[in-house]
Amino acid sequence: MNYHFSLHKQTRQHLLEILRETSHKDLLTIPDGFNNNIYWNIAHCVATQQLLHYYLSGNPFRIDAFWIEKYKKGTLANLDVPASEIEDLGFLLTETSRILMKDYDDNFFPDYTPYSTSYGVDLKSIQDAIIFNNMHESLHYGYILAQRRALLAERN
């Protein structure tokens, strides 16, 4: 699993760089042709990771439920996010990744409720969930890169 954790950490680093390097306005702008913004995609990654790993293993979330309710699947992009929340999300990107690795090493996930994703993948264990979550976050990273290109094109 070390390889999968290193992929997770790397994807989170890319997301953190985008969060820090993108203007507040661009983080919250929904580009033409998209349903959400860059910020929602990043926050959604954190919320989904908690659901896939902690909720489905019967464990408490490692973050405030605010993030889950506001950014889980099916929610809409928030266009009025204070700078302090953006800063908090940056902290959560690295901290939830670190905590996941520690919890996994501490055997915090002995039980797991099987789950069929909307992607058509069946998750039967925490290992499946970690691997799938990496794919999920990479998918959203791709959306984010497309959103940045769209925002640049809208300016020109």
mmCIF file of N, CA, C and O in Angstrom, residues 38-123:
data_model
loop_
_atom_site.group_PDB
_atom_site.id
_atom_site.type_symbol
_atom_site.label_atom_id
_atom_site.label_comp_id
_atom_site.label_asym_id
_atom_site.label_seq_id
_atom_site.Cartn_x
_atom_site.Cartn_y
_atom_site.Cartn_z
ATOM 1 N N ILE A 38 -13.136 25.278 -9.426
ATOM 2 C CA ILE A 38 -11.902 24.620 -8.976
ATOM 3 C C ILE A 38 -11.980 24.327 -7.487
ATOM 4 O O ILE A 38 -11.644 23.227 -7.032
ATOM 5 N N TYR A 39 -12.422 25.302 -6.726
ATOM 6 C CA TYR A 39 -12.497 25.127 -5.277
ATOM 7 C C TYR A 39 -13.400 23.951 -4.902
ATOM 8 O O TYR A 39 -13.031 23.126 -4.063
ATOM 9 N N TRP A 40 -14.576 23.865 -5.528
ATOM 10 C CA TRP A 40 -15.483 22.760 -5.212
ATOM 11 C C TRP A 40 -14.809 21.417 -5.495
ATOM 12 O O TRP A 40 -14.927 20.486 -4.696
ATOM 13 N N ASN A 41 -14.106 21.310 -6.612
ATOM 14 C CA ASN A 41 -13.450 20.048 -6.955
ATOM 15 C C ASN A 41 -12.432 19.638 -5.889
ATOM 16 O O ASN A 41 -12.344 18.461 -5.523
ATOM 17 N N ILE A 42 -11.667 20.592 -5.390
ATOM 18 C CA ILE A 42 -10.663 20.272 -4.371
ATOM 19 C C ILE A 42 -11.340 19.877 -3.062
ATOM 20 O O ILE A 42 -10.992 18.858 -2.452
ATOM 21 N N ALA A 43 -12.323 20.660 -2.633
ATOM 22 C CA ALA A 43 -13.030 20.343 -1.386
ATOM 23 C C ALA A 43 -13.784 19.014 -1.510
ATOM 24 O O ALA A 43 -13.859 18.238 -0.544
ATOM 25 N N HIS A 44 -14.317 18.749 -2.683
ATOM 26 C CA HIS A 44 -15.026 17.495 -2.931
ATOM 27 C C HIS A 44 -14.087 16.296 -2.754
ATOM 28 O O HIS A 44 -14.503 15.252 -2.229
ATOM 29 N N CYS A 45 -12.852 16.436 -3.162
ATOM 30 C CA CYS A 45 -11.874 15.348 -2.969
ATOM 31 C C CYS A 45 -11.706 15.029 -1.486
ATOM 32 O O CYS A 45 -11.674 13.855 -1.099
ATOM 33 N N VAL A 46 -11.605 16.044 -0.664
ATOM 34 C CA VAL A 46 -11.444 15.836 0.779
ATOM 35 C C VAL A 46 -12.700 15.187 1.367
ATOM 36 O O VAL A 46 -12.610 14.228 2.142
ATOM 37 N N ALA A 47 -13.873 15.685 0.986
ATOM 38 C CA ALA A 47 -15.120 15.133 1.514
ATOM 39 C C ALA A 47 -15.309 13.678 1.102
ATOM 40 O O ALA A 47 -15.656 12.817 1.924
ATOM 41 N N THR A 48 -15.071 13.384 -0.159
ATOM 42 C CA THR A 48 -15.263 12.022 -0.659
ATOM 43 C C THR A 48 -14.296 11.047 -0.016
ATOM 44 O O THR A 48 -14.663 9.914 0.317
ATOM 45 N N GLN A 49 -13.065 11.474 0.179
ATOM 46 C CA GLN A 49 -12.069 10.614 0.841
ATOM 47 C C GLN A 49 -12.560 10.210 2.229
ATOM 48 O O GLN A 49 -12.450 9.047 2.622
ATOM 49 N N GLN A 50 -13.149 11.143 2.940
ATOM 50 C CA GLN A 50 -13.654 10.827 4.271
ATOM 51 C C GLN A 50 -14.815 9.834 4.203
ATOM 52 O O GLN A 50 -14.904 8.909 5.009
ATOM 53 N N LEU A 51 -15.690 10.010 3.244
ATOM 54 C CA LEU A 51 -16.820 9.100 3.096
ATOM 55 C C LEU A 51 -16.365 7.699 2.704
ATOM 56 O O LEU A 51 -16.817 6.700 3.288
ATOM 57 N N LEU A 52 -15.487 7.616 1.727
ATOM 58 C CA LEU A 52 -15.032 6.308 1.244
ATOM 59 C C LEU A 52 -14.216 5.554 2.284
ATOM 60 O O LEU A 52 -14.303 4.328 2.381
ATOM 61 N N HIS A 53 -13.421 6.264 3.053
ATOM 62 C CA HIS A 53 -12.520 5.593 3.989
ATOM 63 C C HIS A 53 -13.101 5.470 5.393
ATOM 64 O O HIS A 53 -13.012 4.407 6.004
ATOM 65 N N TYR A 54 -13.678 6.514 5.900
ATOM 66 C CA TYR A 54 -14.114 6.510 7.297
ATOM 67 C C TYR A 54 -15.580 6.102 7.459
ATOM 68 O O TYR A 54 -15.889 5.224 8.257
ATOM 69 N N TYR A 55 -16.465 6.715 6.712
ATOM 70 C CA TYR A 55 -17.879 6.382 6.835
ATOM 71 C C TYR A 55 -18.126 4.907 6.516
ATOM 72 O O TYR A 55 -18.802 4.202 7.270
ATOM 73 N N LEU A 56 -17.577 4.440 5.401
ATOM 74 C CA LEU A 56 -17.829 3.048 4.991
ATOM 75 C C LEU A 56 -17.102 2.013 5.855
ATOM 76 O O LEU A 56 -17.406 0.835 5.791
ATOM 77 N N SER A 57 -16.173 2.469 6.680
ATOM 78 C CA SER A 57 -15.524 1.542 7.613
ATOM 79 C C SER A 57 -16.114 1.677 9.015
ATOM 80 O O SER A 57 -15.623 1.055 9.956
ATOM 81 N N GLY A 58 -17.159 2.487 9.146
ATOM 82 C CA GLY A 58 -17.824 2.627 10.442
ATOM 83 C C GLY A 58 -17.074 3.489 11.426
ATOM 84 O O GLY A 58 -17.318 3.403 12.640
ATOM 85 N N ASN A 59 -16.173 4.313 10.949
ATOM 86 C CA ASN A 59 -15.369 5.170 11.813
ATOM 87 C C ASN A 59 -15.817 6.629 11.711
ATOM 88 O O ASN A 59 -16.390 7.034 10.700
ATOM 89 N N PRO A 60 -15.522 7.409 12.744
ATOM 90 C CA PRO A 60 -15.876 8.834 12.687
ATOM 91 C C PRO A 60 -15.007 9.571 11.663
ATOM 92 O O PRO A 60 -13.864 9.182 11.413
ATOM 93 N N PHE A 61 -15.575 10.614 11.082
ATOM 94 C CA PHE A 61 -14.802 11.452 10.171
ATOM 95 C C PHE A 61 -13.636 12.076 10.923
ATOM 96 O O PHE A 61 -13.732 12.348 12.119
ATOM 97 N N ARG A 62 -12.581 12.354 10.203
ATOM 98 C CA ARG A 62 -11.418 13.032 10.770
ATOM 99 C C ARG A 62 -11.479 14.532 10.522
ATOM 100 O O ARG A 62 -10.541 15.250 10.859
ATOM 101 N N ILE A 63 -12.579 14.991 9.931
ATOM 102 C CA ILE A 63 -12.790 16.408 9.676
ATOM 103 C C ILE A 63 -14.200 16.779 10.129
ATOM 104 O O ILE A 63 -15.031 15.897 10.361
ATOM 105 N N ASP A 64 -14.460 18.050 10.238
ATOM 106 C CA ASP A 64 -15.775 18.521 10.619
ATOM 107 C C ASP A 64 -16.793 18.122 9.551
ATOM 108 O O ASP A 64 -16.514 18.217 8.351
ATOM 109 N N ALA A 65 -17.972 17.724 9.971
ATOM 110 C CA ALA A 65 -19.023 17.297 9.048
ATOM 111 C C ALA A 65 -19.441 18.414 8.086
ATOM 112 O O ALA A 65 -20.022 18.136 7.031
ATOM 113 N N PHE A 66 -19.127 19.649 8.415
ATOM 114 C CA PHE A 66 -19.391 20.784 7.523
ATOM 115 C C PHE A 66 -18.859 20.505 6.123
ATOM 116 O O PHE A 66 -19.536 20.754 5.123
ATOM 117 N N TRP A 67 -17.640 19.992 6.049
ATOM 118 C CA TRP A 67 -16.997 19.737 4.758
ATOM 119 C C TRP A 67 -17.732 18.651 3.981
ATOM 120 O O TRP A 67 -17.867 18.739 2.764
ATOM 121 N N ILE A 68 -18.197 17.643 4.682
ATOM 122 C CA ILE A 68 -18.905 16.539 4.029
ATOM 123 C C ILE A 68 -20.230 17.064 3.458
ATOM 124 O O ILE A 68 -20.538 16.834 2.279
ATOM 125 N N GLU A 69 -20.988 17.737 4.279
ATOM 126 C CA GLU A 69 -22.304 18.215 3.859
ATOM 127 C C GLU A 69 -22.218 19.225 2.722
ATOM 128 O O GLU A 69 -23.051 19.230 1.824
ATOM 129 N N LYS A 70 -21.205 20.050 2.746
ATOM 130 C CA LYS A 70 -21.093 21.126 1.762
ATOM 131 C C LYS A 70 -20.484 20.679 0.432
ATOM 132 O O LYS A 70 -20.766 21.271 -0.610
ATOM 133 N N TYR A 71 -19.661 19.603 0.456
ATOM 134 C CA TYR A 71 -18.896 19.245 -0.737
ATOM 135 C C TYR A 71 -19.017 17.778 -1.161
ATOM 136 O O TYR A 71 -18.291 17.337 -2.042
ATOM 137 N N LYS A 72 -19.942 17.038 -0.590
ATOM 138 C CA LYS A 72 -20.145 15.652 -1.020
ATOM 139 C C LYS A 72 -20.768 15.631 -2.414
ATOM 140 O O LYS A 72 -21.216 16.663 -2.933
ATOM 141 N N LYS A 73 -20.813 14.449 -2.979
ATOM 142 C CA LYS A 73 -21.420 14.272 -4.297
ATOM 143 C C LYS A 73 -22.848 14.822 -4.290
ATOM 144 O O LYS A 73 -23.603 14.615 -3.348
ATOM 145 N N GLY A 74 -23.182 15.531 -5.369
ATOM 146 C CA GLY A 74 -24.516 16.071 -5.503
ATOM 147 C C GLY A 74 -24.674 17.498 -5.000
ATOM 148 O O GLY A 74 -25.726 18.096 -5.181
ATOM 149 N N THR A 75 -23.637 18.044 -4.354
ATOM 150 C CA THR A 75 -23.713 19.424 -3.886
ATOM 151 C C THR A 75 -23.318 20.376 -5.010
ATOM 152 O O THR A 75 -22.719 19.966 -6.007
ATOM 153 N N LEU A 76 -23.643 21.638 -4.830
ATOM 154 C CA LEU A 76 -23.328 22.658 -5.816
ATOM 155 C C LEU A 76 -22.169 23.522 -5.344
ATOM 156 O O LEU A 76 -21.944 23.679 -4.138
ATOM 157 N N ALA A 77 -21.475 24.107 -6.294
ATOM 158 C CA ALA A 77 -20.337 24.968 -5.978
ATOM 159 C C ALA A 77 -20.796 26.180 -5.186
ATOM 160 O O ALA A 77 -21.828 26.775 -5.477
ATOM 161 N N ASN A 78 -20.028 26.529 -4.182
ATOM 162 C CA ASN A 78 -20.260 27.721 -3.388
ATOM 163 C C ASN A 78 -19.486 28.863 -4.042
ATOM 164 O O ASN A 78 -18.296 28.732 -4.323
ATOM 165 N N LEU A 79 -20.142 29.972 -4.285
ATOM 166 C CA LEU A 79 -19.488 31.103 -4.948
ATOM 167 C C LEU A 79 -19.047 32.168 -3.958
ATOM 168 O O LEU A 79 -18.465 33.170 -4.349
ATOM 169 N N ASP A 80 -19.290 31.938 -2.690
ATOM 170 C CA ASP A 80 -18.952 32.917 -1.655
ATOM 171 C C ASP A 80 -18.188 32.219 -0.531
ATOM 172 O O ASP A 80 -18.758 31.869 0.504
ATOM 173 N N VAL A 81 -16.899 31.986 -0.765
ATOM 174 C CA VAL A 81 -16.061 31.271 0.194
ATOM 175 C C VAL A 81 -15.035 32.246 0.762
ATOM 176 O O VAL A 81 -14.282 32.860 0.000
ATOM 177 N N PRO A 82 -14.990 32.391 2.075
ATOM 178 C CA PRO A 82 -14.005 33.303 2.660
ATOM 179 C C PRO A 82 -12.581 32.747 2.546
ATOM 180 O O PRO A 82 -12.378 31.534 2.469
ATOM 181 N N ALA A 83 -11.620 33.637 2.562
ATOM 182 C CA ALA A 83 -10.208 33.246 2.467
ATOM 183 C C ALA A 83 -9.826 32.275 3.578
ATOM 184 O O ALA A 83 -9.013 31.370 3.371
ATOM 185 N N SER A 84 -10.417 32.436 4.749
ATOM 186 C CA SER A 84 -10.090 31.544 5.872
ATOM 187 C C SER A 84 -10.482 30.095 5.578
ATOM 188 O O SER A 84 -9.781 29.165 5.976
ATOM 189 N N GLU A 85 -11.596 29.899 4.858
ATOM 190 C CA GLU A 85 -12.011 28.532 4.506
ATOM 191 C C GLU A 85 -11.045 27.935 3.486
ATOM 192 O O GLU A 85 -10.725 26.746 3.547
ATOM 193 N N ILE A 86 -10.577 28.746 2.566
ATOM 194 C CA ILE A 86 -9.606 28.272 1.577
ATOM 195 C C ILE A 86 -8.323 27.849 2.276
ATOM 196 O O ILE A 86 -7.743 26.804 1.962
ATOM 197 N N GLU A 87 -7.914 28.636 3.251
ATOM 198 C CA GLU A 87 -6.723 28.290 4.036
ATOM 199 C C GLU A 87 -6.942 26.979 4.798
ATOM 200 O O GLU A 87 -6.058 26.117 4.836
ATOM 201 N N ASP A 88 -8.121 26.817 5.376
ATOM 202 C CA ASP A 88 -8.441 25.574 6.095
ATOM 203 C C ASP A 88 -8.394 24.368 5.158
ATOM 204 O O ASP A 88 -7.911 23.300 5.536
ATOM 205 N N LEU A 89 -8.889 24.540 3.940
ATOM 206 C CA LEU A 89 -8.867 23.438 2.983
ATOM 207 C C LEU A 89 -7.439 23.035 2.655
ATOM 208 O O LEU A 89 -7.136 21.846 2.537
ATOM 209 N N GLY A 90 -6.541 23.992 2.534
ATOM 210 C CA GLY A 90 -5.136 23.676 2.293
ATOM 211 C C GLY A 90 -4.572 22.806 3.399
ATOM 212 O O GLY A 90 -3.857 21.823 3.146
ATOM 213 N N PHE A 91 -4.888 23.136 4.637
ATOM 214 C CA PHE A 91 -4.452 22.330 5.779
ATOM 215 C C PHE A 91 -5.047 20.920 5.697
ATOM 216 O O PHE A 91 -4.343 19.923 5.898
ATOM 217 N N LEU A 92 -6.339 20.828 5.378
ATOM 218 C CA LEU A 92 -7.001 19.523 5.319
ATOM 219 C C LEU A 92 -6.432 18.630 4.217
ATOM 220 O O LEU A 92 -6.385 17.410 4.384
ATOM 221 N N LEU A 93 -6.013 19.216 3.112
ATOM 222 C CA LEU A 93 -5.442 18.409 2.028
ATOM 223 C C LEU A 93 -4.254 17.592 2.514
ATOM 224 O O LEU A 93 -4.143 16.405 2.214
ATOM 225 N N THR A 94 -3.364 18.220 3.253
ATOM 226 C CA THR A 94 -2.181 17.486 3.723
ATOM 227 C C THR A 94 -2.474 16.671 4.980
ATOM 228 O O THR A 94 -2.015 15.545 5.104
ATOM 229 N N GLU A 95 -3.257 17.241 5.872
ATOM 230 C CA GLU A 95 -3.497 16.566 7.149
ATOM 231 C C GLU A 95 -4.319 15.289 6.986
ATOM 232 O O GLU A 95 -4.022 14.276 7.624
ATOM 233 N N THR A 96 -5.355 15.306 6.152
ATOM 234 C CA THR A 96 -6.161 14.097 5.998
ATOM 235 C C THR A 96 -5.378 12.988 5.296
ATOM 236 O O THR A 96 -5.613 11.812 5.551
ATOM 237 N N SER A 97 -4.454 13.362 4.445
ATOM 238 C CA SER A 97 -3.596 12.364 3.805
ATOM 239 C C SER A 97 -2.665 11.725 4.845
ATOM 240 O O SER A 97 -2.519 10.500 4.906
ATOM 241 N N ARG A 98 -2.066 12.562 5.678
ATOM 242 C CA ARG A 98 -1.162 12.066 6.728
ATOM 243 C C ARG A 98 -1.912 11.174 7.715
ATOM 244 O O ARG A 98 -1.447 10.084 8.078
ATOM 245 N N ILE A 99 -3.092 11.603 8.130
ATOM 246 C CA ILE A 99 -3.873 10.843 9.108
ATOM 247 C C ILE A 99 -4.327 9.503 8.522
ATOM 248 O O ILE A 99 -4.318 8.484 9.211
ATOM 249 N N LEU A 100 -4.716 9.505 7.251
ATOM 250 C CA LEU A 100 -5.129 8.255 6.614
ATOM 251 C C LEU A 100 -4.003 7.218 6.682
ATOM 252 O O LEU A 100 -4.238 6.063 7.034
ATOM 253 N N MET A 101 -2.799 7.631 6.353
ATOM 254 C CA MET A 101 -1.671 6.690 6.392
ATOM 255 C C MET A 101 -1.445 6.168 7.803
ATOM 256 O O MET A 101 -1.218 4.972 8.000
ATOM 257 N N LYS A 102 -1.519 7.053 8.784
ATOM 258 C CA LYS A 102 -1.330 6.629 10.173
ATOM 259 C C LYS A 102 -2.449 5.688 10.599
ATOM 260 O O LYS A 102 -2.189 4.644 11.207
ATOM 261 N N ASP A 103 -3.694 6.053 10.275
ATOM 262 C CA ASP A 103 -4.820 5.192 10.651
ATOM 263 C C ASP A 103 -4.715 3.816 9.996
ATOM 264 O O ASP A 103 -5.023 2.801 10.619
ATOM 265 N N TYR A 104 -4.283 3.787 8.759
ATOM 266 C CA TYR A 104 -4.119 2.506 8.076
ATOM 267 C C TYR A 104 -3.046 1.665 8.777
ATOM 268 O O TYR A 104 -3.258 0.478 9.049
ATOM 269 N N ASP A 105 -1.932 2.285 9.091
ATOM 270 C CA ASP A 105 -0.852 1.568 9.783
ATOM 271 C C ASP A 105 -1.284 1.094 11.169
ATOM 272 O O ASP A 105 -0.813 0.067 11.656
ATOM 273 N N ASP A 106 -2.196 1.840 11.796
ATOM 274 C CA ASP A 106 -2.693 1.477 13.127
ATOM 275 C C ASP A 106 -3.874 0.504 13.068
ATOM 276 O O ASP A 106 -4.521 0.253 14.091
ATOM 277 N N ASN A 107 -4.175 -0.021 11.866
ATOM 278 C CA ASN A 107 -5.278 -0.975 11.670
ATOM 279 C C ASN A 107 -6.614 -0.404 12.148
ATOM 280 O O ASN A 107 -7.391 -1.082 12.829
ATOM 281 N N PHE A 108 -6.851 0.839 11.780
ATOM 282 C CA PHE A 108 -8.065 1.551 12.174
ATOM 283 C C PHE A 108 -9.277 1.140 11.345
ATOM 284 O O PHE A 108 -10.394 1.542 11.631
ATOM 285 N N PHE A 109 -9.062 0.336 10.305
ATOM 286 C CA PHE A 109 -10.120 -0.021 9.366
ATOM 287 C C PHE A 109 -10.357 -1.531 9.295
ATOM 288 O O PHE A 109 -10.322 -2.113 8.222
ATOM 289 N N PRO A 110 -10.638 -2.190 10.427
ATOM 290 C CA PRO A 110 -10.813 -3.648 10.361
ATOM 291 C C PRO A 110 -12.101 -4.065 9.638
ATOM 292 O O PRO A 110 -12.173 -5.161 9.089
ATOM 293 N N ASP A 111 -13.102 -3.198 9.646
ATOM 294 C CA ASP A 111 -14.381 -3.501 8.992
ATOM 295 C C ASP A 111 -14.578 -2.550 7.823
ATOM 296 O O ASP A 111 -14.111 -1.412 7.847
ATOM 297 N N TYR A 112 -15.309 -3.030 6.824
ATOM 298 C CA TYR A 112 -15.622 -2.171 5.679
ATOM 299 C C TYR A 112 -16.938 -2.620 5.081
ATOM 300 O O TYR A 112 -17.128 -3.806 4.802
ATOM 301 N N THR A 113 -17.848 -1.678 4.896
ATOM 302 C CA THR A 113 -19.143 -1.968 4.284
ATOM 303 C C THR A 113 -18.988 -1.906 2.772
ATOM 304 O O THR A 113 -18.625 -0.860 2.239
ATOM 305 N N PRO A 114 -19.225 -2.997 2.064
ATOM 306 C CA PRO A 114 -19.093 -2.972 0.598
ATOM 307 C C PRO A 114 -19.956 -1.871 -0.019
ATOM 308 O O PRO A 114 -21.051 -1.574 0.470
ATOM 309 N N TYR A 115 -19.435 -1.282 -1.090
ATOM 310 C CA TYR A 115 -20.099 -0.141 -1.718
ATOM 311 C C TYR A 115 -19.873 -0.184 -3.221
ATOM 312 O O TYR A 115 -18.739 -0.411 -3.665
ATOM 313 N N SER A 116 -20.928 0.020 -3.977
ATOM 314 C CA SER A 116 -20.822 0.113 -5.431
ATOM 315 C C SER A 116 -20.806 1.588 -5.813
ATOM 316 O O SER A 116 -21.775 2.307 -5.558
ATOM 317 N N THR A 117 -19.728 2.038 -6.422
ATOM 318 C CA THR A 117 -19.589 3.447 -6.788
ATOM 319 C C THR A 117 -20.401 3.767 -8.037
ATOM 320 O O THR A 117 -20.749 2.871 -8.808
ATOM 321 N N SER A 118 -20.657 5.047 -8.245
ATOM 322 C CA SER A 118 -21.356 5.477 -9.456
ATOM 323 C C SER A 118 -20.470 5.289 -10.684
ATOM 324 O O SER A 118 -20.955 5.328 -11.805
ATOM 325 N N TYR A 119 -19.210 5.031 -10.476
ATOM 326 C CA TYR A 119 -18.264 4.759 -11.553
ATOM 327 C C TYR A 119 -18.370 3.306 -12.029
ATOM 328 O O TYR A 119 -17.784 2.913 -13.014
ATOM 329 N N GLY A 120 -19.117 2.501 -11.257
ATOM 330 C CA GLY A 120 -19.305 1.100 -11.606
ATOM 331 C C GLY A 120 -18.278 0.168 -10.995
ATOM 332 O O GLY A 120 -18.105 -0.960 -11.452
ATOM 333 N N VAL A 121 -17.628 0.622 -9.949
ATOM 334 C CA VAL A 121 -16.608 -0.173 -9.274
ATOM 335 C C VAL A 121 -17.130 -0.581 -7.900
ATOM 336 O O VAL A 121 -17.694 0.235 -7.171
ATOM 337 N N ASP A 122 -16.951 -1.845 -7.554
ATOM 338 C CA ASP A 122 -17.343 -2.338 -6.241
ATOM 339 C C ASP A 122 -16.156 -2.258 -5.286
ATOM 340 O O ASP A 122 -15.083 -2.791 -5.578
ATOM 341 N N LEU A 123 -16.377 -1.593 -4.169
ATOM 342 C CA LEU A 123 -15.355 -1.498 -3.124
ATOM 343 C C LEU A 123 -15.708 -2.497 -2.035
ATOM 344 O O LEU A 123 -16.822 -2.474 -1.511
#
